XYZ file of C-alpha atoms in Angstrom:
735
model
C 22.582 156.001 62.117
C 22.132 153.776 58.790
C 22.062 150.278 59.058
C 22.433 147.207 56.407
C 19.582 144.810 56.113
C 21.466 142.411 57.082
C 24.729 140.865 58.333
C 26.538 138.102 57.716
C 26.917 134.959 59.801
C 28.470 131.147 60.014
C 26.023 129.549 57.977
C 27.244 133.145 54.752
C 23.131 133.121 55.083
C 21.892 136.988 55.762
C 19.792 137.739 59.010
C 16.808 140.299 58.704
C 17.245 143.416 60.606
C 15.258 142.372 63.618
C 17.650 138.494 64.723
C 19.937 141.355 65.354
C 18.148 143.903 66.923
C 17.410 143.286 71.003
C 16.813 145.296 74.047
C 19.288 144.998 76.285
C 18.976 146.217 80.204
C 22.505 145.416 81.273
C 22.332 147.735 84.565
C 19.330 144.270 85.154
C 20.945 141.719 83.543
C 24.439 142.521 85.602
C 23.178 141.767 89.004
C 21.948 138.338 87.933
C 24.002 135.829 89.385
C 22.764 133.154 87.628
C 22.083 134.471 84.515
C 24.915 133.132 81.538
C 27.280 134.931 80.543
C 27.551 135.739 76.553
C 30.568 136.150 75.018
C 30.551 136.711 71.370
C 33.179 137.826 69.242
C 34.199 137.849 65.250
C 37.454 136.279 64.705
C 39.477 136.836 61.965
C 37.135 135.407 58.837
C 34.730 138.186 59.820
C 32.258 134.830 60.837
C 30.525 134.680 65.072
C 32.221 133.021 67.301
C 30.479 131.765 71.123
C 32.687 131.139 73.859
C 29.383 129.669 75.956
C 29.994 125.776 75.236
C 25.988 125.596 75.847
C 25.008 127.245 72.929
C 23.564 124.215 70.411
C 24.644 125.060 67.038
C 20.619 124.873 65.617
C 20.209 127.493 68.250
C 19.638 131.130 67.018
C 21.938 133.262 67.752
C 21.157 136.822 68.767
C 23.306 139.803 67.560
C 22.927 142.902 69.042
C 24.775 146.030 67.742
C 28.421 147.123 68.925
C 27.776 149.290 72.142
C 28.757 153.276 71.443
C 30.979 154.161 72.982
C 29.931 157.972 74.689
C 31.669 161.091 73.859
C 32.744 161.802 77.796
C 34.609 158.684 78.047
C 36.072 159.593 74.362
C 37.802 162.490 75.240
C 41.630 162.402 75.479
C 41.926 165.615 76.147
C 39.031 165.822 79.207
C 41.130 162.420 80.771
C 43.887 163.109 79.697
C 44.738 159.869 78.294
C 46.192 158.803 74.794
C 44.516 157.978 72.386
C 42.898 155.325 71.413
C 44.404 152.987 68.806
C 42.059 152.391 65.932
C 41.319 148.911 66.768
C 40.016 149.167 70.026
C 37.864 152.156 70.223
C 34.974 152.450 69.041
C 32.787 155.170 67.302
C 31.351 158.015 69.336
C 28.132 159.504 70.102
C 27.002 162.449 69.482
C 28.111 165.126 72.154
C 26.502 165.726 75.053
C 24.826 169.123 75.363
C 27.035 171.523 77.029
C 26.524 172.413 80.625
C 24.482 175.269 81.548
C 26.475 175.897 84.707
C 30.313 177.124 84.585
C 30.785 174.220 87.523
C 29.541 171.286 85.494
C 32.960 171.538 82.902
C 34.651 170.834 85.374
C 33.194 167.317 86.444
C 34.690 165.591 83.973
C 38.586 166.841 85.166
C 40.718 165.405 87.221
C 41.379 168.563 89.423
C 43.874 169.103 91.591
C 44.968 172.597 93.210
C 44.686 175.505 91.371
C 43.446 173.190 88.058
C 39.883 174.781 88.468
C 41.806 178.510 88.064
C 43.590 177.794 84.921
C 40.464 176.373 83.411
C 39.343 179.462 83.327
C 41.972 181.258 81.449
C 42.900 180.600 77.933
C 46.552 181.013 77.267
C 47.529 182.452 74.308
C 51.854 181.660 74.318
C 54.052 180.173 71.423
C 54.103 177.265 70.013
C 56.726 176.217 70.917
C 55.795 177.187 74.673
C 53.605 175.464 74.710
C 55.137 172.388 73.568
C 58.090 172.528 75.546
C 56.910 171.486 79.073
C 60.299 169.995 81.058
C 61.347 173.959 80.264
C 62.590 174.768 83.707
C 65.860 172.697 85.395
C 63.728 171.596 88.294
C 61.618 169.475 86.077
C 64.674 168.841 83.882
C 66.482 166.986 86.721
C 63.559 165.361 87.842
C 62.933 163.352 84.461
C 67.002 162.618 84.847
C 66.356 160.683 87.921
C 63.152 159.422 87.057
C 64.034 157.394 84.066
C 67.999 156.511 85.645
C 64.959 154.687 88.478
C 66.609 156.993 91.659
C 62.687 158.449 91.872
C 62.654 157.149 95.767
C 66.416 159.221 96.323
C 64.707 162.142 94.331
C 63.071 163.917 98.282
C 66.073 163.418 99.677
C 68.052 164.493 97.343
C 66.329 168.266 97.064
C 65.940 167.933 101.304
C 69.709 167.965 101.355
C 70.973 170.327 98.060
C 68.246 172.847 99.715
C 70.296 172.161 103.700
C 73.542 172.804 101.838
C 72.287 176.037 99.527
C 70.912 177.242 103.242
C 74.442 176.333 105.036
C 75.356 178.576 102.110
C 73.757 181.499 102.911
C 74.631 181.354 106.588
C 78.170 181.417 106.236
C 76.847 185.670 104.644
C 76.334 188.404 107.125
C 73.313 188.658 109.201
C 70.972 191.635 110.835
C 72.979 193.598 113.232
C 76.392 191.884 112.499
C 79.502 194.219 114.311
C 77.119 197.067 114.705
C 76.999 197.949 118.401
C 75.275 198.897 121.004
C 71.823 197.980 119.622
C 72.695 195.410 117.146
C 69.796 193.375 115.419
C 67.323 190.110 114.670
C 70.298 188.397 115.499
C 71.270 189.686 118.441
C 67.522 189.836 120.402
C 66.722 186.436 119.194
C 70.116 184.980 121.181
C 69.135 187.806 123.891
C 66.311 186.213 124.499
C 67.671 182.752 125.355
C 69.439 184.481 127.780
C 67.414 186.431 129.418
C 65.068 182.820 129.421
C 67.573 180.887 130.527
C 68.297 182.955 133.435
C 65.123 184.342 134.438
C 61.303 183.175 135.416
C 58.654 183.128 133.167
C 56.766 186.525 134.556
C 60.486 188.281 134.403
C 60.884 187.519 131.035
C 58.985 190.365 129.548
C 59.383 192.971 131.376
C 63.057 192.509 131.899
C 65.008 195.359 130.049
C 62.759 196.747 127.583
C 65.189 198.314 126.207
C 67.617 196.344 124.934
C 65.312 193.919 122.715
C 62.938 193.310 124.993
C 60.875 190.015 123.991
C 57.275 191.156 121.946
C 56.721 187.663 121.021
C 54.106 185.391 121.957
C 55.071 182.582 124.529
C 56.182 179.652 122.307
C 58.911 182.043 121.093
C 59.565 182.283 124.280
C 59.510 178.444 125.330
C 61.656 177.818 122.036
C 64.261 180.134 122.919
C 64.395 178.859 126.478
C 65.052 175.084 124.937
C 68.071 176.284 122.983
C 69.082 179.245 125.117
C 69.628 175.178 127.805
C 71.569 173.498 124.882
C 74.501 176.330 124.239
C 74.376 176.555 127.829
C 75.267 172.617 128.848
C 77.436 173.793 125.721
C 79.456 177.293 126.096
C 77.887 179.156 129.353
C 79.552 182.432 127.716
C 76.859 182.368 125.125
C 74.202 182.824 127.350
C 75.880 184.850 130.157
C 73.110 187.199 131.591
C 73.902 190.690 130.527
C 77.691 189.992 129.723
C 76.845 188.394 126.764
C 75.375 190.978 125.182
C 77.156 191.807 121.189
C 78.604 188.357 121.662
C 79.364 187.671 117.967
C 82.475 184.200 118.152
C 82.031 181.987 115.419
C 81.172 179.325 117.496
C 78.529 181.525 118.526
C 77.305 182.547 115.110
C 77.749 178.765 114.051
C 75.304 177.236 116.739
C 72.397 180.355 116.286
C 72.699 179.219 112.479
C 72.138 175.245 112.814
C 69.226 176.785 115.563
C 67.312 177.852 112.340
C 68.774 174.920 110.006
C 67.005 172.198 113.204
C 64.178 173.803 113.510
C 63.409 174.379 110.190
C 64.255 170.785 109.752
C 61.506 169.546 112.150
C 58.487 171.691 111.306
C 58.687 173.300 108.134
C 60.621 170.294 105.864
C 57.632 167.915 107.122
C 54.449 170.239 106.818
C 56.347 170.399 102.495
C 55.972 166.966 102.195
C 52.758 166.725 103.338
C 51.304 168.909 101.662
C 52.795 167.769 98.948
C 52.035 164.270 99.509
C 47.920 166.064 100.232
C 47.284 168.495 98.548
C 48.997 167.289 95.068
C 47.822 163.757 95.641
C 46.271 163.426 92.574
C 49.207 165.100 90.447
C 52.079 162.908 89.065
C 55.395 161.978 91.524
C 57.684 164.189 88.776
C 54.998 167.308 89.959
C 55.186 166.886 93.346
C 58.425 166.176 93.676
C 58.528 169.722 91.653
C 56.720 171.400 93.894
C 58.668 170.380 96.730
C 62.128 172.103 95.062
C 59.507 174.449 94.499
C 58.494 175.415 98.174
C 61.822 173.940 99.218
C 64.335 177.019 97.647
C 61.378 180.210 98.165
C 63.866 183.064 98.109
C 62.724 185.416 99.950
C 62.160 182.629 103.324
C 65.251 181.224 102.400
C 66.932 184.861 102.656
C 65.564 186.507 105.519
C 65.834 183.192 108.031
C 69.401 181.679 106.831
C 70.337 184.964 105.945
C 68.833 187.715 108.119
C 68.391 185.327 110.900
C 64.045 184.843 111.990
C 62.751 182.059 112.678
C 59.576 181.936 110.458
C 59.973 179.058 109.209
C 58.526 177.317 112.066
C 54.874 180.305 112.458
C 54.619 178.838 108.809
C 55.564 175.693 109.009
C 52.810 174.964 111.520
C 50.462 176.987 109.778
C 50.873 174.842 106.821
C 50.441 170.757 109.608
C 46.914 173.100 110.259
C 46.017 173.193 106.270
C 47.264 169.542 105.813
C 45.319 168.418 108.852
C 42.405 170.421 107.422
C 42.561 168.067 104.733
C 42.754 164.794 105.769
C 39.533 165.638 108.299
C 41.582 166.347 111.593
C 39.790 169.912 112.447
C 40.977 169.537 116.490
C 44.463 168.655 115.140
C 44.385 171.276 112.601
C 42.799 173.925 115.094
C 45.639 172.800 117.583
C 48.844 173.946 114.877
C 47.097 176.586 113.781
C 46.744 177.922 117.988
C 50.591 177.088 118.251
C 51.391 179.123 114.956
C 49.908 182.204 116.391
C 52.368 181.051 120.045
C 54.800 181.412 117.942
C 55.022 185.052 115.649
C 51.723 187.158 116.392
C 51.838 187.013 112.373
C 50.226 184.495 112.098
C 47.028 186.613 112.946
C 47.005 187.553 109.783
C 45.245 183.963 108.729
C 42.951 184.010 111.366
C 39.555 185.528 110.256
C 39.826 182.651 107.764
C 40.678 179.374 109.471
C 38.488 181.172 112.094
C 35.073 181.298 109.603
C 35.618 178.257 107.260
C 36.298 176.153 111.190
C 32.622 177.557 112.204
C 31.522 177.382 108.591
C 32.101 173.838 109.054
C 30.557 173.869 111.916
C 26.883 175.633 111.090
C 26.746 173.196 108.008
C 26.247 170.578 110.772
C 22.645 169.379 112.015
C 21.658 171.019 115.690
C 23.135 167.745 117.698
C 26.799 167.147 115.738
C 26.797 170.867 115.911
C 27.244 171.075 119.487
C 30.090 168.260 119.355
C 32.386 170.198 116.811
C 32.308 173.513 117.786
C 32.763 171.914 122.160
C 35.869 170.362 120.470
C 37.367 172.874 118.428
C 36.060 175.285 121.334
C 37.198 173.052 124.150
C 40.998 172.212 122.350
C 41.694 175.970 121.506
C 40.887 177.440 124.413
C 43.174 174.685 126.186
C 46.060 174.952 123.493
C 46.355 179.133 124.499
C 45.417 178.358 128.956
C 48.540 176.054 128.445
C 50.373 178.622 126.453
C 50.074 182.031 129.085
C 49.544 179.622 131.934
C 52.884 181.310 133.293
C 50.784 184.753 133.377
C 46.809 183.581 134.327
C 47.855 183.955 138.034
C 46.945 186.489 139.267
C 45.185 187.674 135.647
C 46.362 191.188 135.981
C 50.639 189.098 134.649
C 48.374 188.373 131.646
C 49.074 192.239 130.876
C 52.814 191.611 130.275
C 52.769 188.974 127.036
C 49.801 190.923 125.708
C 51.135 194.923 125.181
C 54.350 193.272 123.942
C 53.393 191.001 121.594
C 50.200 194.004 120.115
C 53.302 197.314 120.319
C 50.307 199.811 119.140
C 52.718 202.135 120.187
C 55.468 202.031 118.126
C 53.436 204.059 114.783
C 52.072 203.280 111.513
C 54.458 201.702 110.282
C 57.963 200.638 110.843
C 60.901 201.866 108.579
C 59.810 202.029 104.774
C 57.214 198.310 103.773
C 55.010 198.593 100.359
C 51.915 198.592 101.689
C 49.481 201.101 101.419
C 49.921 203.501 104.553
C 53.793 203.902 103.497
C 53.183 204.847 99.872
C 50.372 206.937 100.857
C 52.624 208.755 102.886
C 54.493 210.245 99.906
C 51.417 212.541 98.990
C 50.126 212.496 102.464
C 51.102 212.568 105.543
C 48.718 210.662 108.050
C 50.909 211.643 111.353
C 50.194 214.910 110.460
C 46.535 214.554 110.418
C 45.538 212.141 112.465
C 46.339 210.712 116.406
C 47.320 206.967 116.971
C 44.095 206.392 118.030
C 42.482 207.835 114.568
C 44.992 205.709 112.593
C 44.247 201.999 114.575
C 41.085 202.164 114.260
C 40.783 203.811 110.009
C 43.473 200.755 109.688
C 41.354 198.595 111.297
C 38.564 198.878 109.539
C 40.097 198.973 106.291
C 41.654 196.212 106.997
C 38.839 194.351 107.802
C 36.927 195.393 104.739
C 40.168 193.978 102.881
C 39.904 190.708 103.774
C 36.062 190.149 103.944
C 34.925 188.657 100.542
C 38.016 186.071 101.877
C 35.086 185.043 104.580
C 31.388 186.358 102.639
C 32.058 182.268 101.216
C 28.167 181.079 102.382
C 29.911 177.362 102.554
C 32.657 176.551 103.562
C 35.070 174.195 100.813
C 38.559 173.034 101.433
C 40.163 174.152 97.016
C 39.193 177.886 98.779
C 41.389 177.985 101.558
C 44.605 179.399 99.545
C 42.475 181.663 97.510
C 41.285 183.222 100.804
C 44.850 183.204 102.630
C 46.463 184.989 100.201
C 43.070 187.440 100.328
C 43.356 188.040 104.584
C 47.203 188.404 104.028
C 47.918 190.779 101.867
C 45.160 192.901 103.461
C 46.545 193.040 106.610
C 49.608 193.527 105.054
C 48.027 196.337 102.372
C 46.152 198.504 105.279
C 46.912 197.305 108.702
C 49.167 198.957 111.842
C 52.505 198.493 112.547
C 53.805 196.312 109.512
C 57.917 195.957 108.538
C 58.998 194.526 105.273
C 59.736 191.513 106.580
C 56.005 190.806 107.021
C 55.216 190.384 103.170
C 56.556 186.663 104.302
C 53.109 186.130 105.769
C 51.200 185.986 101.709
C 53.815 184.212 100.003
C 52.818 180.584 102.167
C 49.516 180.844 100.075
C 50.236 182.015 96.455
C 52.940 180.147 97.059
C 51.094 176.788 97.571
C 49.016 177.395 94.456
C 51.886 178.181 91.986
C 53.130 175.391 93.079
C 51.604 172.310 90.346
C 50.547 175.202 87.992
C 51.634 175.307 84.572
C 54.371 177.821 83.577
C 52.276 179.101 81.049
C 49.428 179.960 83.224
C 48.496 183.515 84.806
C 48.708 181.796 88.295
C 52.102 180.703 87.630
C 53.089 183.905 86.612
C 51.066 185.514 89.834
C 53.098 183.572 91.937
C 56.330 184.320 90.305
C 55.681 188.014 90.430
C 54.832 188.407 93.600
C 57.629 186.633 95.549
C 60.255 188.362 92.930
C 58.923 191.577 94.097
C 58.568 190.470 97.992
C 62.121 189.795 97.375
C 62.375 193.109 95.393
C 60.634 194.859 98.183
C 63.339 194.223 101.175
C 66.289 195.043 99.259
C 66.815 198.356 101.059
C 67.366 195.357 104.669
C 68.837 193.495 102.082
C 71.893 196.348 101.203
C 71.353 196.985 104.824
C 71.985 193.268 106.300
C 75.860 193.436 103.757
C 72.951 190.204 101.934
C 73.128 191.788 97.882
C 75.246 188.802 96.633
C 72.478 186.512 98.245
C 69.660 188.673 97.285
C 70.752 188.443 93.490
C 72.424 184.506 93.594
C 68.443 183.215 94.908
C 67.000 185.807 92.563
C 68.375 184.576 89.176
C 68.295 180.168 90.824
C 64.623 179.835 91.901
C 63.850 181.736 88.759
C 65.533 178.799 86.477
C 65.105 176.497 89.282
C 61.623 176.668 87.832
C 61.729 177.922 84.322
C 60.082 180.784 85.257
C 59.690 183.192 81.532
C 57.077 186.264 81.647
C 56.995 185.237 77.823
C 55.381 182.202 78.241
C 52.274 184.360 79.562
C 49.826 184.784 77.840
C 49.701 187.042 75.191
C 49.154 191.161 76.310
C 47.032 189.895 80.117
C 47.473 191.271 82.626
C 50.036 189.896 84.926
C 52.328 189.400 81.749
C 51.864 193.885 81.193
C 52.435 194.238 85.228
C 55.921 192.304 84.961
C 57.217 193.285 82.360
C 56.380 197.086 83.620
C 56.944 196.004 86.850
C 60.571 193.882 85.833
C 61.786 197.043 84.130
C 61.080 199.144 86.755
C 62.558 197.335 89.738
C 66.440 196.666 87.422
C 65.983 200.488 86.282
C 66.541 201.235 90.255
C 69.349 199.019 90.171
C 70.969 201.022 88.120
C 70.514 204.003 88.981
C 70.794 202.911 92.853
C 74.417 201.979 91.635
C 75.964 204.695 89.264
C 73.454 208.017 91.761
C 73.844 209.077 94.932
C 70.771 209.848 96.851
C 70.627 213.709 98.035
C 70.783 215.612 101.565
C 67.963 216.218 101.351
C 66.053 213.548 100.632
C 68.055 210.909 101.811
C 65.672 208.082 101.186
C 64.585 208.249 97.803
C 65.748 205.518 96.761
C 63.774 202.952 99.662
C 60.518 205.370 98.666
C 60.812 204.641 94.885
C 61.398 201.306 95.728
C 57.416 201.371 97.804
C 56.271 202.838 94.519
C 56.791 199.986 92.716
C 56.230 197.730 94.827
C 52.574 197.941 96.539
C 50.876 198.261 92.882
C 52.203 194.147 92.466
C 50.908 193.568 96.025
C 47.423 195.628 95.684
C 46.885 194.295 92.319
C 47.677 191.044 93.624
C 45.280 191.579 96.431
C 42.447 192.370 93.750
C 43.768 189.240 92.198
C 43.442 187.374 94.521
C 39.390 187.678 95.304
C 38.413 188.083 91.871
C 40.362 184.087 91.838
C 38.675 182.975 94.248
C 34.827 184.148 93.291
C 35.449 182.314 90.021
C 36.843 179.624 91.479
C 34.145 179.409 94.219
C 31.629 179.870 91.573
C 32.629 176.780 89.232
C 32.352 174.737 92.661
C 29.245 175.802 93.298
C 29.526 177.313 97.373
C 28.490 180.522 95.306
C 25.739 179.643 93.898
C 22.924 178.426 97.017
C 22.448 177.183 100.555
C 22.608 173.773 100.967
C 19.697 172.327 103.735
C 21.176 170.693 106.638
C 19.041 169.171 107.683
C 19.840 166.609 105.047
C 23.475 166.751 106.754
C 23.226 162.630 108.436
C 24.431 163.068 111.194
C 26.169 159.358 111.937
C 28.209 160.175 108.535
C 30.112 162.784 110.310
C 32.462 160.830 111.593
C 32.593 158.602 108.222
C 35.525 158.790 106.581
C 37.398 157.634 103.266
C 40.930 154.821 104.750
C 43.546 155.462 102.591
C 44.448 152.054 102.953
C 42.126 150.770 102.217
C 41.606 152.326 99.621
C 45.068 151.535 98.773
C 44.424 147.550 99.270
C 40.856 147.329 97.217
C 40.133 150.690 95.358
C 37.148 150.769 97.149
C 35.823 153.407 100.367
C 32.795 153.322 102.768
C 31.545 156.249 101.279
C 30.559 154.261 97.585
C 32.205 154.047 94.325
C 32.243 156.016 91.730
C 33.063 154.995 87.981
C 36.231 155.729 87.085
C 38.536 155.373 83.532
C 42.441 155.261 83.760
C 45.784 155.557 82.062
C 48.956 155.764 82.858
C 48.752 158.580 85.880
C 45.906 161.068 85.029
C 42.447 159.279 85.290
C 39.104 161.437 86.166
C 35.580 159.298 88.701
C 32.468 160.292 87.884
C 30.603 159.311 91.337
C 27.555 159.110 91.826
C 25.960 159.728 95.379
C 23.033 160.021 97.483
C 22.132 160.993 100.821
C 20.597 160.569 103.492
C 16.947 161.746 105.149
C 16.254 163.080 108.295
C 15.159 159.880 109.100
C 17.438 158.266 108.595
C 16.578 156.785 104.656
C 18.567 156.044 102.685
C 18.284 157.940 98.263
C 20.314 157.054 95.450
C 20.797 158.805 92.927
C 21.693 157.619 90.234
C 23.733 154.362 90.275
C 22.133 153.026 93.433
C 22.625 153.027 97.797
C 25.577 154.537 98.511
C 26.098 156.513 102.225
C 25.535 159.874 102.791
C 28.119 162.812 102.295
C 27.591 165.954 103.636
C 28.816 169.122 101.945
C 31.473 170.257 104.346
C 32.589 166.748 104.561
C 32.103 165.015 100.603
C 34.912 163.367 99.137
C 33.791 165.822 96.395
C 32.167 168.734 95.324
C 29.079 168.324 94.981
C 26.248 170.342 93.090
C 23.100 169.313 91.921
C 21.658 169.896 88.736
C 17.704 167.886 88.264
C 17.619 165.935 89.630
C 20.684 164.393 89.016
C 24.230 165.055 91.199
C 27.385 165.244 89.910
C 30.903 165.266 92.215
C 34.446 167.053 91.780
C 36.454 164.881 92.720
C 39.694 165.170 94.489
C 42.073 161.912 94.592
C 43.537 161.258 97.408
C 46.400 158.553 96.830
C 47.499 156.685 94.192
C 46.330 153.604 94.758
C 43.029 155.752 94.554
C 43.100 157.427 91.985
C 39.151 158.407 90.868
C 38.510 157.714 94.247
C 37.466 160.745 96.363
C 38.918 162.510 98.922
C 37.763 165.000 101.809
C 36.529 168.636 100.214
C 36.089 169.805 103.539
C 37.707 168.187 105.890
C 34.606 166.460 108.795
C 34.935 165.169 112.412
C 38.046 162.321 113.037
C 38.996 162.904 115.667
């Protein structure tokens, strides 16, 4: 940099370049309390004025060159902050060299759920689509509320509107309406209330198995018993043993609809609120509200629970609560919630391999003593919860076979009805039942399912940001390859992919995959919904949800795989609906249209399964767990119970895990955190900025990746008052 040989002073005489130069040791002088603080700034006339009155006029002023801003602090696109004004900004220093590892590109970003995957994509959507950031009906409504100071009423209004929507769906038909003698799922749920109220617990899984015998885990039976007690108090005829079979009075239907609504409000809605405030804490309040609306109005779950009639939101809500507690570091409480989810509906087993390996992986990366503590806690809580659920059938142990044989019905067949998975789609050309027996098919499906979710459980280090991707991979693997799958099982993979898309940009590939899978999931259930008489609700929910979230395939990256696949699938599904309206299937092929539906839907789910594996690998490489093993001996035992206090971060702006240098502007912030480790002997080591308490990898408030002698931290901020502070990635032990 060229510099003048002189600079004007207040005396009007040039000073030499030597007088302008000083060796600045800011990091040393800053810590000395006794050093006088010198403030020199230019006034309007260009002269130098000192704020320190102790300086004498004859004392020469040492003038240092104006400090230059580092290129990192001058990048508004990285920090997502507005550009500084010319008066307040300094010249930028030369750009830093390009990072060698892909994770380093993400160090400087304030990362939220889904932001890592989006950083790998370069959308090529139109300029107008990029410029219009408020295209969705949800965001326009939220902007209107926020600008008028009504943002505190946004969540109650969203819950109220979706409750009215659920009630409107419930006014229609349901599964098995007016179709004796077996009716449908509605009658099954009502019948379980009837038998649990009037029979002892040991008879619940034995009584009249030919008429909707109980085939769900015990927690469903307990919930049915509680609802049956309330129904018996209101009107005993609703749950009279045997005499109430097939009852379809208006009052009984109203009561049954309200049981779904109340359980949904008690479990699923609070889990969604907790999700938006924990997983999306580093995002703006408007983005959190938009994500909540997207999740509350998920069409497949609404039409199955409040139209077809089931209680899937309870199982999904308990699973989501478990993930929220993992995010907060409460692993034992999260494990208990997941066991309750398994105890309510066996479909939660689709998540079990990932959650089990995630918790075991956290135990593996502890020191030996702390490993035993965490493992003992998890084992104790899990075993105690299962024992409590199955306690009526534990003595004698042979009674346990009654619920187990009903919960896992291997005698029903490979698949049920026409479900969009591998077995049903391939059965069109290869008749599996003609070539293999039931035992062989069970073994083959088990092997394919295990191979399908194997990538999700092979991640070496347990990382919370990878958990939704791994859950999606595992659940889609079970849906595509496991034994005895029905159409409604697609609700299980929809939870993690909707979590991922909830805060993604509408023009991103992640958002496109989420919307595509949700829409195709609705389409794959069309034969079931048509049989239930829910055609109007099917069309209305699809149009409303896509309009609400602002989904448009034209906004996706041009000629990307997800855009081409979306357009092709939508054209095929729309054409199939039109063909079904005008053409009757031939008598030889009565299931022609359901089979065509399967052939259209299955490739989408298979592509989404492959995409989830690729995305998980790319995100894992960006964060760092695929790049090598971290020595568990460096994880100090005393740091296991050290957690970040949310209230402390909000009030004091710092926590016991150290401070990060922060740059804030508006709602966005970035954090560069210096880290340190503790050796096995207990000594503390400092890296790039002072002493800090140890932060284990699985428990750390940032995703750490070491390059050379310096450790950098990719932070996940929790709490609007603690932007730039770090929060749990792997959870840690906090009980």
